[in-house]
Coordinates of N, CA, C and O in Angstrom, one line a residue:
X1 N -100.5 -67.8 24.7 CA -100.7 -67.4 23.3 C -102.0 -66.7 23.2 O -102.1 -65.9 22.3
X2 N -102.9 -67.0 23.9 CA -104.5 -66.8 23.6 C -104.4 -65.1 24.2 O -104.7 -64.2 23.4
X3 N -103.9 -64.9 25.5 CA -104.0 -64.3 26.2 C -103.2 -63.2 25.2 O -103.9 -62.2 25.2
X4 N -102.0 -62.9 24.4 CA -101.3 -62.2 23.9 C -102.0 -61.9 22.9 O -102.1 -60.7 22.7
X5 N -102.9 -62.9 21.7 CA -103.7 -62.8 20.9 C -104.5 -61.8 20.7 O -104.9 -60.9 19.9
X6 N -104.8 -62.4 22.2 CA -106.5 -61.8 22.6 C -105.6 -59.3 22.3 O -105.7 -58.5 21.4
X7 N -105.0 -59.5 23.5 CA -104.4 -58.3 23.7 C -103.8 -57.6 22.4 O -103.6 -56.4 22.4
X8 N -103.5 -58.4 21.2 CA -102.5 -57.4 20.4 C -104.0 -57.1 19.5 O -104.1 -56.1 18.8
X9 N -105.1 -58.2 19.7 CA -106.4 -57.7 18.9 C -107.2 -56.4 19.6 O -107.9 -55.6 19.0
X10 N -106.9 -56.5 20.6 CA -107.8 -55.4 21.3 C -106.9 -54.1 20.9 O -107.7 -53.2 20.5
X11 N -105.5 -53.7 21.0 CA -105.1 -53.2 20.3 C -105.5 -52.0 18.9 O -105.6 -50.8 18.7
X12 N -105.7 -53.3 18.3 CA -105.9 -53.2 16.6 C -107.1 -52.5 17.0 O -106.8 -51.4 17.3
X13 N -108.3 -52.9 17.2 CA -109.7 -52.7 18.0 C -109.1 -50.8 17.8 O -108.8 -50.2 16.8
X14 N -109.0 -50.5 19.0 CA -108.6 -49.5 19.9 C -108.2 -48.2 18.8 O -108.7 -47.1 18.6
X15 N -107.0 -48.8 18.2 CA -106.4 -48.1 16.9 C -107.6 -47.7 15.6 O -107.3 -46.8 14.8
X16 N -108.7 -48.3 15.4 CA -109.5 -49.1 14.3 C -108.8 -49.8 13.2 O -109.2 -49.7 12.0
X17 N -107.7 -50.4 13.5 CA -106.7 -50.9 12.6 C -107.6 -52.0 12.2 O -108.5 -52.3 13.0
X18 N -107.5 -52.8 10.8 CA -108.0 -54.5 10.4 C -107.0 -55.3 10.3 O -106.3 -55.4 9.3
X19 N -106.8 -55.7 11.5 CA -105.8 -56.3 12.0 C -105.6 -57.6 11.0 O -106.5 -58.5 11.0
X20 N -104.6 -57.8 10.1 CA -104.3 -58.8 9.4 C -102.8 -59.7 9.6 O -101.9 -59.7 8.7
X21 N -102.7 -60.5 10.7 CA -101.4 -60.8 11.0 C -100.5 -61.9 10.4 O -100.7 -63.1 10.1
X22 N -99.7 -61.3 10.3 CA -98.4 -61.9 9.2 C -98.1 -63.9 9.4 O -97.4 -64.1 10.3
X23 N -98.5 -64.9 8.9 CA -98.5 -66.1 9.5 C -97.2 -66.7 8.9 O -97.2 -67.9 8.9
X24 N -96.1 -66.1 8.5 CA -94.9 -66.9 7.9 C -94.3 -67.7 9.2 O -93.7 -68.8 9.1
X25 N -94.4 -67.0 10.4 CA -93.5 -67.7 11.4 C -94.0 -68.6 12.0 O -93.3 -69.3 12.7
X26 N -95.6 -68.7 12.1 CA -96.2 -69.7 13.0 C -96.8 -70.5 12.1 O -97.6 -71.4 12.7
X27 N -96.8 -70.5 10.6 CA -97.3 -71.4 9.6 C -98.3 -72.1 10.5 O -98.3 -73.2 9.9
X28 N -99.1 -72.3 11.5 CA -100.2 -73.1 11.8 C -101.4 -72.8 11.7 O -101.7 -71.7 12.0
X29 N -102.3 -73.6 11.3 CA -104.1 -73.4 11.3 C -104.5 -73.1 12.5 O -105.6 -72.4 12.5
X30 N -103.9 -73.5 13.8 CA -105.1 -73.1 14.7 C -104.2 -71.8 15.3 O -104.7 -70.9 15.8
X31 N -103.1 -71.8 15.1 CA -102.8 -69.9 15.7 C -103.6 -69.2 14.8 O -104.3 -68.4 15.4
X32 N -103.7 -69.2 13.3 CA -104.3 -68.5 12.8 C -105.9 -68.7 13.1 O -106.5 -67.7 13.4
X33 N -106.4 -69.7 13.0 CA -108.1 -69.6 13.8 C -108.4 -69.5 14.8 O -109.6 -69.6 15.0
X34 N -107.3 -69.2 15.9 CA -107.7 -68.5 16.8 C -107.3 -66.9 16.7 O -107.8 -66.1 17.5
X35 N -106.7 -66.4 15.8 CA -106.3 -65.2 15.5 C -107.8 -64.4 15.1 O -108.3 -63.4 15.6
X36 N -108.2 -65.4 13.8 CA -109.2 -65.0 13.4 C -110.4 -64.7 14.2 O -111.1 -63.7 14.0
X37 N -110.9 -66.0 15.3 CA -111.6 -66.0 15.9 C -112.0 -64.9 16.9 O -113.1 -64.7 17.5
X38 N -110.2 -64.2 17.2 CA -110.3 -62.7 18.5 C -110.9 -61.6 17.5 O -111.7 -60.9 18.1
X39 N -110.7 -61.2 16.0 CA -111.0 -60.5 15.4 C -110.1 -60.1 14.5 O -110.2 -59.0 14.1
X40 N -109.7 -60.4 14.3 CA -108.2 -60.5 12.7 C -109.1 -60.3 11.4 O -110.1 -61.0 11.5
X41 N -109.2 -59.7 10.3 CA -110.0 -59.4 9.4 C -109.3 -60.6 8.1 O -110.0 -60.8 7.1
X42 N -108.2 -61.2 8.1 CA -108.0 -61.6 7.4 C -106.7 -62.4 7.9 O -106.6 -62.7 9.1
X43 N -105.6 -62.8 6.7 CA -103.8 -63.0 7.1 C -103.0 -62.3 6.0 O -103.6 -62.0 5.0
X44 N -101.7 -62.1 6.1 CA -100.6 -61.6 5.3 C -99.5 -62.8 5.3 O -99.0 -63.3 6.3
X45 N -99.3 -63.0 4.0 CA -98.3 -64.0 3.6 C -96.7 -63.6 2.9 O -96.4 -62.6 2.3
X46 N -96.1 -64.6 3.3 CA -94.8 -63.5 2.2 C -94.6 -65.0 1.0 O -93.7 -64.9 0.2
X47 N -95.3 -65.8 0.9 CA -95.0 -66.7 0.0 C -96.5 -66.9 -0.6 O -97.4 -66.9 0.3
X48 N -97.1 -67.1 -2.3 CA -97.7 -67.3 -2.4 C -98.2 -68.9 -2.3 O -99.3 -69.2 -2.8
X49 N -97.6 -69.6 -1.9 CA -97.3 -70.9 -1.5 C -97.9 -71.2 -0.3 O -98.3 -72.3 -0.1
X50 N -98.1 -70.0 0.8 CA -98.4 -69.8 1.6 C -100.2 -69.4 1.7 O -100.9 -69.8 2.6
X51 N -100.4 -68.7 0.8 CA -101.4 -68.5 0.2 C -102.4 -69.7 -0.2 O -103.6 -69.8 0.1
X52 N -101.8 -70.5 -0.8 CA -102.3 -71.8 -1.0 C -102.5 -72.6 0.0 O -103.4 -73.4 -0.1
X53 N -101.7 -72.6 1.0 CA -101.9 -73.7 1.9 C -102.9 -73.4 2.8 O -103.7 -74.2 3.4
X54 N -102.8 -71.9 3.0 CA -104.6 -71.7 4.0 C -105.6 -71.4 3.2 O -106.7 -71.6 3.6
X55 N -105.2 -70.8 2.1 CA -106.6 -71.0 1.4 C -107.6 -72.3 1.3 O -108.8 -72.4 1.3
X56 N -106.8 -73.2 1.1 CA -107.1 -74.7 1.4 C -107.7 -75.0 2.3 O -108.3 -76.0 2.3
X57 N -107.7 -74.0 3.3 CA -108.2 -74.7 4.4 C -109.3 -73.5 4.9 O -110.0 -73.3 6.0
X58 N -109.2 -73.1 3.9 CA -110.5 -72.3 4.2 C -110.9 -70.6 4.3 O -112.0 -69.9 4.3
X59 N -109.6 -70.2 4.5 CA -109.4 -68.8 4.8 C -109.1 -68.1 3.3 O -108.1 -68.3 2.6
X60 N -110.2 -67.3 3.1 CA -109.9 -66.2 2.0 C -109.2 -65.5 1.8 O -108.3 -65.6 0.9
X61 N -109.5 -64.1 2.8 CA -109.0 -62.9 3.2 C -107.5 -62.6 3.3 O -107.2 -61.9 4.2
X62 N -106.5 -63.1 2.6 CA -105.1 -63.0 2.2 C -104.2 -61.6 1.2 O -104.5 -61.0 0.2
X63 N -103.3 -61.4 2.0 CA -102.6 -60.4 1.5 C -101.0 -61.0 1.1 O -100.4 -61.4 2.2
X64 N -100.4 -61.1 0.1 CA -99.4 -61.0 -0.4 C -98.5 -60.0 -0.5 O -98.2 -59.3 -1.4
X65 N -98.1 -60.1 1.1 CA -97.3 -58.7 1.1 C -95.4 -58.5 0.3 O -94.5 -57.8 0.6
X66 N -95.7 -59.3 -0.6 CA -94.5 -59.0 -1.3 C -94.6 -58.4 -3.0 O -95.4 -58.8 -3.9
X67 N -93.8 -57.5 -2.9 CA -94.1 -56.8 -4.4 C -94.3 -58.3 -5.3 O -93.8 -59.4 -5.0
X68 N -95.0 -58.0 -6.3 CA -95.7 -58.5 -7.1 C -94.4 -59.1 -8.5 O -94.0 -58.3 -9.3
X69 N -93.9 -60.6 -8.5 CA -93.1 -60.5 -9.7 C -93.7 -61.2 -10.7 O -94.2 -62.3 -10.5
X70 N -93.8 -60.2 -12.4 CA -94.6 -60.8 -13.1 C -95.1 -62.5 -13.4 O -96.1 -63.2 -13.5
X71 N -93.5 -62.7 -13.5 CA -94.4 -64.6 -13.1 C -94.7 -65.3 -12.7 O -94.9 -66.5 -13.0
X72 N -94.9 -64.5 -11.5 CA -95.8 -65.1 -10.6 C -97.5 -64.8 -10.3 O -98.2 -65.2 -9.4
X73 N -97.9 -63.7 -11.5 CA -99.3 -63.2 -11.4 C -100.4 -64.4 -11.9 O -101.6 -64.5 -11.6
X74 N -99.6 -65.3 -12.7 CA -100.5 -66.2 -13.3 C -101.0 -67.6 -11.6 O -102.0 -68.3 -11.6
X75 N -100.2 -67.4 -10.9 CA -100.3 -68.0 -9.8 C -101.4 -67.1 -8.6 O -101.9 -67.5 -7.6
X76 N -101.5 -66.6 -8.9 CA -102.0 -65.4 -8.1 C -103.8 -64.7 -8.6 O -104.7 -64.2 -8.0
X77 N -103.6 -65.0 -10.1 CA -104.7 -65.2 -10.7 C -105.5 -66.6 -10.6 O -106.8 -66.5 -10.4
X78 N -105.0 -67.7 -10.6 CA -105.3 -69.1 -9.9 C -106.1 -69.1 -9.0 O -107.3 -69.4 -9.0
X79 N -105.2 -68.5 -7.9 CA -106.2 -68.3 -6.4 C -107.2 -67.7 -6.6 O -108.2 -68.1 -6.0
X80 N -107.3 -66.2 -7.7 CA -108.3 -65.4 -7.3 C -109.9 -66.2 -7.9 O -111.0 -66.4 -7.4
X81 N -109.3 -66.7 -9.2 CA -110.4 -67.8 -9.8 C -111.2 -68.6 -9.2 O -112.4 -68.7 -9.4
X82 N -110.2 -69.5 -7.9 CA -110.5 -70.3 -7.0 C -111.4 -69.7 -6.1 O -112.1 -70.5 -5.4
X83 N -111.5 -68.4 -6.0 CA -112.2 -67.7 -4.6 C -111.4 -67.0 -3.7 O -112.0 -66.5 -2.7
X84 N -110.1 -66.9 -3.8 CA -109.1 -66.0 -2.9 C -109.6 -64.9 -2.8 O -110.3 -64.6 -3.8
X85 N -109.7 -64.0 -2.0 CA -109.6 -62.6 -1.9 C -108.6 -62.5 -1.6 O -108.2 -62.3 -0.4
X86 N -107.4 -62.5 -3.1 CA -106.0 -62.4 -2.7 C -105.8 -61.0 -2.9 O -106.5 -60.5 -3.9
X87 N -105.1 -60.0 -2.2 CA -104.6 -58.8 -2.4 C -103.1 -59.2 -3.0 O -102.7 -60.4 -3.0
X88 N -102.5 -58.1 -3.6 CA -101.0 -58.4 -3.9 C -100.6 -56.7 -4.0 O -101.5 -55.9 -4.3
X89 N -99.3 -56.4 -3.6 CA -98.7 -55.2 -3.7 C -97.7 -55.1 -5.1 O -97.0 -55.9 -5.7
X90 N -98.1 -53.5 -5.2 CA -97.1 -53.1 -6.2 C -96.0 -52.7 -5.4 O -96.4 -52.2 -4.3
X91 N -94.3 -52.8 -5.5 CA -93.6 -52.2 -5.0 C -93.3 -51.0 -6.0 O -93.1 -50.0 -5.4
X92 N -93.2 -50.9 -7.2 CA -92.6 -49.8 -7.9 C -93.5 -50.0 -9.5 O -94.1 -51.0 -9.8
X93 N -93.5 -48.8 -10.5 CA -94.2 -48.2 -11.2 C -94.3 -49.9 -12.5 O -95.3 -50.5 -12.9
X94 N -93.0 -50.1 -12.7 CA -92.9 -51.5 -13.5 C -93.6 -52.3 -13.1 O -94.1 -53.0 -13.9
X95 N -93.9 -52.4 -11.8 CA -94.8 -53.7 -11.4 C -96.0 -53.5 -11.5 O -96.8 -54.1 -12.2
X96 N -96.2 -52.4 -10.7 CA -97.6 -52.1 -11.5 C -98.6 -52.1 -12.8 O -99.8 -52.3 -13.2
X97 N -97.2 -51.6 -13.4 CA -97.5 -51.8 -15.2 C -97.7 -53.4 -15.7 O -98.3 -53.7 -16.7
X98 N -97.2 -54.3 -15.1 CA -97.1 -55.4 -15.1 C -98.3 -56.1 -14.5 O -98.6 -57.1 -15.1
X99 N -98.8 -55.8 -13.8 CA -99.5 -56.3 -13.1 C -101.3 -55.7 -13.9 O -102.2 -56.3 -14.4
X100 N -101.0 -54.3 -13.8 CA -102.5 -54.1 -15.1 C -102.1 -54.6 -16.2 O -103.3 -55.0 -16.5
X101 N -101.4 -55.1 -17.3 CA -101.0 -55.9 -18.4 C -101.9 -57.1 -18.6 O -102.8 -57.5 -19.4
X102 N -101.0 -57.6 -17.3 CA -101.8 -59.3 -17.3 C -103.0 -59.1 -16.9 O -103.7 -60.1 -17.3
X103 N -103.8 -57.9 -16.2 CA -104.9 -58.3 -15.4 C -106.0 -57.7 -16.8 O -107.1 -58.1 -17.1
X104 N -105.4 -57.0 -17.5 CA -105.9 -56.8 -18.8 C -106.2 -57.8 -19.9 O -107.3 -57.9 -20.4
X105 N -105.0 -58.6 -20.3 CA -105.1 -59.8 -20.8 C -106.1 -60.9 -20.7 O -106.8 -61.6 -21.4
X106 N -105.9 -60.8 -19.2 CA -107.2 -62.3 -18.6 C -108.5 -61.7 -18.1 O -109.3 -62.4 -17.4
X107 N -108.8 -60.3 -18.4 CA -110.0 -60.0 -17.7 C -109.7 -60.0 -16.5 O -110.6 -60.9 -16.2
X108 N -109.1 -59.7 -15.4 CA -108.8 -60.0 -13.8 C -108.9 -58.4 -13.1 O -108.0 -57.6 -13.5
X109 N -109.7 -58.1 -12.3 CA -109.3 -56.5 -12.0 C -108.8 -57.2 -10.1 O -109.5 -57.6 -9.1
X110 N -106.7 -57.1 -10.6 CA -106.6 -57.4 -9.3 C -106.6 -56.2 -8.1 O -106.7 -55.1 -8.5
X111 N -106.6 -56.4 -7.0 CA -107.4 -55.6 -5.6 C -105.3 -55.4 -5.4 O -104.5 -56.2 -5.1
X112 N -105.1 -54.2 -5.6 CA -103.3 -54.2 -6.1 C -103.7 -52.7 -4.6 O -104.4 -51.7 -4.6
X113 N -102.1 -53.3 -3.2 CA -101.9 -52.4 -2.7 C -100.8 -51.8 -3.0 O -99.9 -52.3 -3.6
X114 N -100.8 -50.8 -2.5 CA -98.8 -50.2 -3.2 C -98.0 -49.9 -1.8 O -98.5 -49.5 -0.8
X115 N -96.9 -50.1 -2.2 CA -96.3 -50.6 -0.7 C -95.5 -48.6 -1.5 O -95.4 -47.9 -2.5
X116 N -95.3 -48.6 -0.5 CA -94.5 -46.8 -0.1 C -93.5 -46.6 1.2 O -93.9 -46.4 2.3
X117 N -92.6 -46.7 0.9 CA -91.3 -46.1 1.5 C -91.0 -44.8 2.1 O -89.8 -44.5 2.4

């Protein structure tokens, strides 16, 4: 595992990519701290549930790679209050619109990527 780690970061490196790797499948703290520890700039989640459970444990630098559903920004706003550097994606023009609304409402300027097809 270290050895593969090590290799897909040197990679990233190589590319100048900021290597942020996806933890839904290995849900564990220490693959991700050692991820972090080869050079990983951050993690990508597909649940914001997921989001919470390593932020908990310490890790900021989170991307919520699933388009953005309005009822769930209030959860999302949560973390950012807490100290998340949660990113979240827009998938389409509505969510976006959605997503500046609320971030208007609460004062929140969220860090919004837009996923493109």
């Amino acid at each position: 595992m270290n050895r593969n780690i090590e290799r897909m970061q040197q990679r990233m490196n190589t590319l100048g990519v900021s290597f942020r790797p996806h933890v839904k499948t290995t849900k564990c703290e220490q693959v991700v701290r050692a991820q972090l520890a080869a050079g990983a700039r951050g993690i990508t989640v597909s649940t914001l549930k997921e989001a919470e459970q390593f932020f908990a444990t310490g890790i900021r630098d989170i991307v919520y790679a699933v388009g953005m559903a309005p009822t769930k920004l209030p959860q999302a706003l949560a973390l950012r209050r807490q100290g998340c550097d949660l990113k979240i994606v827009a998938d389409s023009v509505a969510c976006a619109e959605a997503i500046v609304a609320f971030g208007r409402q609460h004062d929140e300027a969220f860090e919004v990527w837009i996923e493109i097809d």
